[in-house]
């Protein structure tokens, strides 16, 4: 059962959120990204993960985890907030090897921000926190205007109606994999968007993109190239790309994934990268 009543828990969470030195007894990982909605407005997904091994599941009672988070600007003003109690079903299962994941998001202009998240595990009362800078880029001058790249190993149905979150499409939500650790039995999903691809003299845009996986400097796998000659999300002027591949396309080991993006009309390029570990 919960150690303290909800009022005490609330006060404890707020105290930790304002504390200069953060609690570390519960491991917490936070990931963010950015997707452009309009020229000066971005949807920033915020994902919070707690390793399942840190959440004691025993007996028939469900376990709950409190999440309180704030996004602040460079002056320290709070401009975004999240608060949720996440219920973890008991059913005698173990969470080892899994994680408790909470998804939220904020709308931000380009700029430099910070995000801080406090998580309280309510069976033992352990608290953890995560604080990190959050930069939303100004894409106006970018040669190729690309969103953040999200890697996922998990899809889930979305039933909560309309959302600005681009990671929700056709009733399915893509859940970011924050650890970038992948089992070979899983499927890998990569999602990103290209904004305002060049079009000349009324002709269609042409964006070519592929994923290349490197071990060290050696390219060991590349997906076929995908071409897009239209804007998929007209209101956001975005061409949308999602790759799906089985993780067992890759041998166990550490990889750099390079996302090759070519705006063929403008002859401009972008090569975002991320690392991942295949087990």
CSV table of N, CA and C in Angstrom, one decimal, residues 33-153:
chain,number,residue,atom,x,y,z
A,33,UNK,N,12.2,14.9,-27.9
A,33,UNK,CA,12.5,15.0,-29.3
A,33,UNK,C,11.8,16.3,-29.7
A,34,UNK,N,11.7,16.5,-31.0
A,34,UNK,CA,11.0,17.7,-31.5
A,34,UNK,C,10.5,17.5,-32.9
A,35,UNK,N,9.2,17.9,-33.1
A,35,UNK,CA,8.5,17.8,-34.4
A,35,UNK,C,7.8,19.2,-34.7
A,36,UNK,N,8.1,19.7,-35.8
A,36,UNK,CA,7.6,21.1,-36.1
A,36,UNK,C,6.1,21.0,-36.5
A,37,UNK,N,5.3,21.9,-35.8
A,37,UNK,CA,3.9,22.0,-36.1
A,37,UNK,C,3.7,23.2,-37.1
A,38,UNK,N,4.3,24.3,-36.7
A,38,UNK,CA,4.3,25.5,-37.5
A,38,UNK,C,5.7,26.1,-37.5
A,39,UNK,N,5.9,27.2,-38.2
A,39,UNK,CA,7.3,27.7,-38.3
A,39,UNK,C,7.9,28.0,-36.9
A,40,UNK,N,7.1,28.4,-35.9
A,40,UNK,CA,7.7,28.7,-34.6
A,40,UNK,C,7.0,27.9,-33.4
A,41,UNK,N,6.5,26.7,-33.8
A,41,UNK,CA,5.8,26.0,-32.7
A,41,UNK,C,6.1,24.5,-33.0
A,42,UNK,N,6.6,23.9,-31.9
A,42,UNK,CA,7.1,22.5,-32.0
A,42,UNK,C,6.4,21.6,-31.0
A,43,UNK,N,6.0,20.4,-31.4
A,43,UNK,CA,5.6,19.4,-30.4
A,43,UNK,C,6.8,18.6,-29.9
A,44,UNK,N,7.0,18.7,-28.6
A,44,UNK,CA,8.1,18.0,-27.9
A,44,UNK,C,7.6,16.8,-27.1
A,45,UNK,N,7.8,15.6,-27.6
A,45,UNK,CA,7.4,14.5,-26.8
A,45,UNK,C,8.3,14.3,-25.7
A,46,UNK,N,7.8,13.9,-24.5
A,46,UNK,CA,8.6,13.7,-23.3
A,46,UNK,C,8.3,12.2,-22.8
A,47,UNK,N,9.3,11.4,-22.8
A,47,UNK,CA,9.1,10.0,-22.4
A,47,UNK,C,9.9,9.8,-21.1
A,48,UNK,N,9.3,9.1,-20.2
A,48,UNK,CA,9.9,8.8,-18.9
A,48,UNK,C,9.9,7.3,-18.7
A,49,UNK,N,11.0,6.8,-18.4
A,49,UNK,CA,11.1,5.3,-18.2
A,49,UNK,C,11.8,5.0,-16.8
A,50,UNK,N,11.2,4.0,-16.1
A,50,UNK,CA,11.8,3.5,-14.9
A,50,UNK,C,12.0,2.0,-15.1
A,51,UNK,N,13.2,1.5,-14.9
A,51,UNK,CA,13.5,0.0,-15.1
A,51,UNK,C,12.5,-0.8,-14.2
A,52,UNK,N,11.9,-1.8,-14.8
A,52,UNK,CA,10.9,-2.6,-14.1
A,52,UNK,C,11.5,-3.3,-12.8
A,53,UNK,N,12.9,-3.5,-12.9
A,53,UNK,CA,13.5,-4.2,-11.8
A,53,UNK,C,13.5,-3.3,-10.5
A,54,UNK,N,13.3,-2.0,-10.7
A,54,UNK,CA,13.3,-1.0,-9.6
A,54,UNK,C,11.9,-0.9,-9.0
A,55,UNK,N,10.9,-1.5,-9.6
A,55,UNK,CA,9.5,-1.4,-9.1
A,55,UNK,C,9.1,-2.8,-8.5
A,56,UNK,N,8.9,-2.8,-7.2
A,56,UNK,CA,8.6,-4.1,-6.6
A,56,UNK,C,7.1,-4.5,-6.9
A,57,UNK,N,6.9,-5.6,-7.5
A,57,UNK,CA,5.6,-6.1,-7.8
A,57,UNK,C,5.4,-7.4,-7.0
A,58,UNK,N,4.6,-7.4,-6.0
A,58,UNK,CA,4.4,-8.6,-5.2
A,58,UNK,C,2.9,-8.6,-4.7
A,59,UNK,N,2.4,-9.7,-4.7
A,59,UNK,CA,1.0,-9.8,-4.2
A,59,UNK,C,0.0,-9.3,-5.2
A,60,UNK,N,-1.3,-9.3,-4.8
A,60,UNK,CA,-2.3,-9.0,-5.8
A,60,UNK,C,-2.5,-7.5,-6.0
A,61,UNK,N,-1.9,-6.6,-5.2
A,61,UNK,CA,-2.2,-5.2,-5.2
A,61,UNK,C,-1.4,-4.5,-6.4
A,62,UNK,N,-2.1,-3.7,-7.2
A,62,UNK,CA,-1.5,-2.9,-8.2
A,62,UNK,C,-0.4,-2.0,-7.6
A,63,UNK,N,0.6,-1.7,-8.4
A,63,UNK,CA,1.6,-0.7,-7.9
A,63,UNK,C,1.4,0.6,-8.6
A,64,UNK,N,1.7,1.7,-8.0
A,64,UNK,CA,1.6,3.0,-8.7
A,64,UNK,C,2.9,3.8,-8.6
A,65,UNK,N,3.1,4.6,-9.6
A,65,UNK,CA,4.3,5.4,-9.7
A,65,UNK,C,3.8,6.8,-10.0
A,66,UNK,N,4.2,7.8,-9.2
A,66,UNK,CA,3.9,9.2,-9.4
A,66,UNK,C,4.9,9.9,-10.3
A,67,UNK,N,4.5,10.6,-11.2
A,67,UNK,CA,5.4,11.4,-12.1
A,67,UNK,C,5.0,12.9,-12.0
A,68,UNK,N,6.0,13.7,-11.7
A,68,UNK,CA,5.8,15.1,-11.8
A,68,UNK,C,7.0,15.7,-12.5
A,69,UNK,N,6.7,16.6,-13.5
A,69,UNK,CA,7.8,17.1,-14.3
A,69,UNK,C,7.5,18.6,-14.7
A,70,UNK,N,8.6,19.3,-15.0
A,70,UNK,CA,8.4,20.7,-15.4
A,70,UNK,C,9.4,21.0,-16.5
A,71,UNK,N,9.0,21.8,-17.5
A,71,UNK,CA,9.9,22.3,-18.5
A,71,UNK,C,10.1,23.8,-18.2
A,72,UNK,N,11.3,24.3,-18.1
A,72,UNK,CA,11.6,25.7,-17.8
A,72,UNK,C,12.4,26.3,-18.9
A,73,UNK,N,12.2,27.6,-19.1
A,73,UNK,CA,13.0,28.4,-20.0
A,73,UNK,C,14.3,28.8,-19.4
A,74,UNK,N,15.1,29.6,-20.2
A,74,UNK,CA,16.5,29.9,-19.7
A,74,UNK,C,16.4,30.8,-18.5
A,75,UNK,N,15.3,31.5,-18.2
A,75,UNK,CA,15.2,32.3,-17.1
A,75,UNK,C,14.6,31.6,-15.9
A,76,UNK,N,14.4,30.2,-16.1
A,76,UNK,CA,13.9,29.4,-15.0
A,76,UNK,C,12.4,29.4,-14.8
A,77,UNK,N,11.7,30.1,-15.7
A,77,UNK,CA,10.2,30.1,-15.6
A,77,UNK,C,9.6,28.8,-16.1
A,78,UNK,N,8.7,28.3,-15.4
A,78,UNK,CA,8.0,27.1,-15.8
A,78,UNK,C,7.1,27.3,-16.9
A,79,UNK,N,7.3,26.6,-18.0
A,79,UNK,CA,6.4,26.9,-19.2
A,79,UNK,C,5.7,25.6,-19.6
A,80,UNK,N,6.0,24.5,-19.0
A,80,UNK,CA,5.3,23.3,-19.3
A,80,UNK,C,5.3,22.4,-18.0
A,81,UNK,N,4.2,21.5,-17.9
A,81,UNK,CA,4.2,20.7,-16.6
A,81,UNK,C,3.5,19.4,-17.0
A,82,UNK,N,3.9,18.3,-16.3
A,82,UNK,CA,3.2,17.1,-16.4
A,82,UNK,C,3.0,16.5,-15.1
A,83,UNK,N,1.9,15.8,-14.9
A,83,UNK,CA,1.6,15.2,-13.6
A,83,UNK,C,0.7,14.0,-13.8
A,84,UNK,N,1.2,12.8,-13.4
A,84,UNK,CA,0.4,11.6,-13.6
A,84,UNK,C,0.7,10.6,-12.6
A,85,UNK,N,-0.3,9.8,-12.2
A,85,UNK,CA,0.0,8.6,-11.4
A,85,UNK,C,-0.2,7.4,-12.3
A,86,UNK,N,0.9,6.7,-12.6
A,86,UNK,CA,0.9,5.6,-13.5
A,86,UNK,C,0.6,4.3,-12.7
A,87,UNK,N,-0.5,3.6,-13.0
A,87,UNK,CA,-0.8,2.3,-12.4
A,87,UNK,C,-0.1,1.2,-13.1
A,88,UNK,N,0.6,0.3,-12.3
A,88,UNK,CA,1.2,-0.8,-12.9
A,88,UNK,C,0.5,-2.1,-12.5
A,89,UNK,N,-0.1,-2.8,-13.4
A,89,UNK,CA,-0.9,-4.0,-13.0
A,89,UNK,C,0.0,-5.0,-12.3
A,90,UNK,N,-0.6,-5.6,-11.3
A,90,UNK,CA,0.1,-6.6,-10.5
A,90,UNK,C,0.1,-8.0,-11.2
A,91,UNK,N,-1.0,-8.7,-11.0
A,91,UNK,CA,-1.2,-10.0,-11.6
A,91,UNK,C,0.0,-10.9,-11.5
A,92,UNK,N,0.7,-10.7,-10.3
A,92,UNK,CA,1.8,-11.6,-10.0
A,92,UNK,C,2.9,-11.7,-11.0
A,93,UNK,N,3.0,-10.7,-11.9
A,93,UNK,CA,4.0,-10.7,-12.9
A,93,UNK,C,5.3,-10.0,-12.4
A,94,UNK,N,6.4,-10.4,-13.0
A,94,UNK,CA,7.6,-9.6,-12.6
A,94,UNK,C,7.9,-8.6,-13.7
A,95,UNK,N,8.4,-7.5,-13.3
A,95,UNK,CA,8.7,-6.4,-14.3
A,95,UNK,C,10.2,-6.5,-14.7
A,96,UNK,N,10.9,-7.4,-14.2
A,96,UNK,CA,12.4,-7.5,-14.5
A,96,UNK,C,12.5,-7.6,-16.1
A,97,UNK,N,13.4,-6.9,-16.6
A,97,UNK,CA,13.6,-6.9,-18.0
A,97,UNK,C,12.7,-6.0,-18.8
A,98,UNK,N,11.7,-5.4,-18.1
A,98,UNK,CA,10.7,-4.5,-18.7
A,98,UNK,C,10.9,-3.1,-18.1
A,99,UNK,N,10.1,-2.2,-18.6
A,99,UNK,CA,10.2,-0.9,-17.9
A,99,UNK,C,8.8,-0.3,-17.8
A,100,UNK,N,8.7,0.6,-16.9
A,100,UNK,CA,7.5,1.4,-16.7
A,100,UNK,C,7.6,2.7,-17.5
A,101,UNK,N,6.8,2.9,-18.5
A,101,UNK,CA,6.9,4.0,-19.4
A,101,UNK,C,5.8,5.0,-19.3
A,102,UNK,N,6.1,6.3,-19.2
A,102,UNK,CA,5.1,7.3,-19.2
A,102,UNK,C,5.4,8.3,-20.3
A,103,UNK,N,4.3,8.6,-21.1
A,103,UNK,CA,4.5,9.5,-22.2
A,103,UNK,C,3.7,10.8,-22.0
A,104,UNK,N,4.4,11.9,-22.3
A,104,UNK,CA,3.7,13.2,-22.3
A,104,UNK,C,4.3,14.1,-23.4
A,105,UNK,N,3.9,15.4,-23.4
A,105,UNK,CA,4.5,16.2,-24.4
A,105,UNK,C,4.1,17.7,-24.1
A,106,UNK,N,4.9,18.6,-24.7
A,106,UNK,CA,4.6,20.0,-24.5
A,106,UNK,C,4.8,20.7,-25.9
A,107,UNK,N,4.2,21.9,-26.0
A,107,UNK,CA,4.4,22.7,-27.2
A,107,UNK,C,5.3,23.8,-26.9
A,108,UNK,N,6.4,24.0,-27.7
A,108,UNK,CA,7.4,24.9,-27.4
A,108,UNK,C,7.8,25.7,-28.7
A,109,UNK,N,8.3,26.9,-28.5
A,109,UNK,CA,9.0,27.6,-29.7
A,109,UNK,C,10.4,27.1,-29.7
A,110,UNK,N,11.2,27.5,-30.8
A,110,UNK,CA,12.6,27.2,-30.8
A,110,UNK,C,13.3,27.9,-29.7
A,111,UNK,N,14.3,27.2,-29.1
A,111,UNK,CA,15.0,27.8,-28.0
A,111,UNK,C,15.7,26.8,-27.1
A,112,UNK,N,16.2,27.3,-26.0
A,112,UNK,CA,16.9,26.5,-25.0
A,112,UNK,C,16.1,26.4,-23.8
A,113,UNK,N,15.9,25.1,-23.3
A,113,UNK,CA,15.0,24.9,-22.2
A,113,UNK,C,15.7,23.8,-21.3
A,114,UNK,N,15.1,23.5,-20.2
A,114,UNK,CA,15.5,22.4,-19.4
A,114,UNK,C,14.3,21.6,-19.0
A,115,UNK,N,14.4,20.3,-18.8
A,115,UNK,CA,13.3,19.5,-18.4
A,115,UNK,C,13.8,18.7,-17.1
A,116,UNK,N,12.9,18.7,-16.1
A,116,UNK,CA,13.2,18.0,-14.9
A,116,UNK,C,12.0,17.1,-14.5
A,117,UNK,N,12.2,15.9,-14.2
A,117,UNK,CA,11.2,14.9,-13.9
A,117,UNK,C,11.5,14.2,-12.6
A,118,UNK,N,10.5,14.2,-11.7
A,118,UNK,CA,10.6,13.5,-10.4
A,118,UNK,C,9.6,12.3,-10.5
A,119,UNK,N,10.1,11.1,-10.1
A,119,UNK,CA,9.3,9.9,-10.1
A,119,UNK,C,9.4,9.3,-8.7
A,120,UNK,N,8.2,9.0,-8.2
A,120,UNK,CA,8.1,8.3,-6.8
A,120,UNK,C,7.4,7.0,-7.0
A,121,UNK,N,8.1,6.0,-6.5
A,121,UNK,CA,7.6,4.6,-6.5
A,121,UNK,C,6.8,4.4,-5.2
A,122,UNK,N,5.5,4.2,-5.2
A,122,UNK,CA,4.7,4.4,-4.1
A,122,UNK,C,4.6,3.2,-3.1
A,123,UNK,N,5.2,2.1,-3.5
A,123,UNK,CA,5.2,1.0,-2.5
A,123,UNK,C,6.2,1.2,-1.4
A,124,UNK,N,7.4,1.5,-1.9
A,124,UNK,CA,8.5,1.7,-0.9
A,124,UNK,C,8.8,3.2,-0.6
A,125,UNK,N,8.3,4.1,-1.5
A,125,UNK,CA,8.5,5.5,-1.3
A,125,UNK,C,9.8,6.0,-1.9
A,126,UNK,N,10.5,5.2,-2.6
A,126,UNK,CA,11.8,5.7,-3.2
A,126,UNK,C,11.5,6.7,-4.3
A,127,UNK,N,12.4,7.7,-4.4
A,127,UNK,CA,12.2,8.8,-5.4
A,127,UNK,C,13.4,8.9,-6.2
A,128,UNK,N,13.2,9.2,-7.5
A,128,UNK,CA,14.3,9.4,-8.4
A,128,UNK,C,14.0,10.7,-9.2
A,129,UNK,N,15.1,11.2,-9.9
A,129,UNK,CA,14.8,12.4,-10.7
A,129,UNK,C,15.8,12.4,-11.9
A,130,UNK,N,15.4,13.1,-12.9
A,130,UNK,CA,16.2,13.2,-14.1
A,130,UNK,C,16.1,14.7,-14.6
A,131,UNK,N,17.2,15.3,-14.8
A,131,UNK,CA,17.2,16.7,-15.3
A,131,UNK,C,18.2,16.8,-16.5
A,132,UNK,N,17.7,17.5,-17.5
A,132,UNK,CA,18.6,17.6,-18.8
A,132,UNK,C,18.2,18.8,-19.5
A,133,UNK,N,19.2,19.3,-20.3
A,133,UNK,CA,18.9,20.4,-21.2
A,133,UNK,C,18.0,20.0,-22.3
A,134,UNK,N,17.2,20.9,-22.8
A,134,UNK,CA,16.3,20.5,-23.9
A,134,UNK,C,16.4,21.6,-24.9
A,135,UNK,N,16.9,21.3,-26.1
A,135,UNK,CA,17.1,22.3,-27.2
A,135,UNK,C,16.1,22.0,-28.3
A,136,UNK,N,15.3,23.0,-28.6
A,136,UNK,CA,14.4,23.0,-29.8
A,136,UNK,C,15.1,23.8,-30.9
A,137,UNK,N,15.5,23.2,-32.0
A,137,UNK,CA,16.3,23.9,-33.0
A,137,UNK,C,15.5,24.9,-33.8
A,138,UNK,N,16.1,25.9,-34.3
A,138,UNK,CA,15.5,26.9,-35.2
A,138,UNK,C,15.8,26.3,-36.6
A,139,UNK,N,14.8,25.8,-37.3
A,139,UNK,CA,15.1,25.1,-38.5
A,139,UNK,C,15.1,26.0,-39.8
A,140,UNK,N,14.7,27.3,-39.6
A,140,UNK,CA,14.6,28.2,-40.7
A,140,UNK,C,15.8,28.2,-41.6
A,141,UNK,N,17.0,28.1,-41.0
A,141,UNK,CA,18.2,28.2,-41.8
A,141,UNK,C,18.8,26.9,-42.2
A,142,UNK,N,18.2,25.8,-41.7
A,142,UNK,CA,18.8,24.4,-41.9
A,142,UNK,C,18.7,24.1,-43.4
A,143,UNK,N,19.8,23.5,-44.0
A,143,UNK,CA,19.8,23.1,-45.4
A,143,UNK,C,18.6,22.1,-45.7
A,144,UNK,N,18.5,21.1,-44.8
A,144,UNK,CA,17.4,20.2,-44.9
A,144,UNK,C,16.7,20.2,-43.5
A,145,UNK,N,15.4,20.5,-43.5
A,145,UNK,CA,14.7,20.7,-42.2
A,145,UNK,C,14.2,19.4,-41.7
A,146,UNK,N,14.9,18.8,-40.8
A,146,UNK,CA,14.6,17.4,-40.3
A,146,UNK,C,14.2,17.4,-38.8
A,147,UNK,N,13.2,16.7,-38.5
A,147,UNK,CA,12.8,16.5,-37.1
A,147,UNK,C,13.8,15.7,-36.3
A,148,UNK,N,13.6,15.5,-35.0
A,148,UNK,CA,14.4,14.5,-34.4
A,148,UNK,C,14.1,13.1,-34.9
A,149,UNK,N,15.0,12.1,-34.8
A,149,UNK,CA,14.7,10.8,-35.2
A,149,UNK,C,14.4,9.9,-34.0
A,150,UNK,N,13.3,9.2,-34.1
A,150,UNK,CA,12.8,8.4,-32.9
A,150,UNK,C,13.0,6.9,-33.3
A,151,UNK,N,13.7,6.2,-32.4
A,151,UNK,CA,13.8,4.8,-32.6
A,151,UNK,C,12.9,4.1,-31.6
A,152,UNK,N,12.1,3.1,-32.1
A,152,UNK,CA,11.1,2.4,-31.2
A,152,UNK,C,11.2,0.9,-31.4
A,153,UNK,N,10.8,0.2,-30.3
A,153,UNK,CA,10.7,-1.2,-30.5
A,153,UNK,C,9.3,-1.7,-30.0
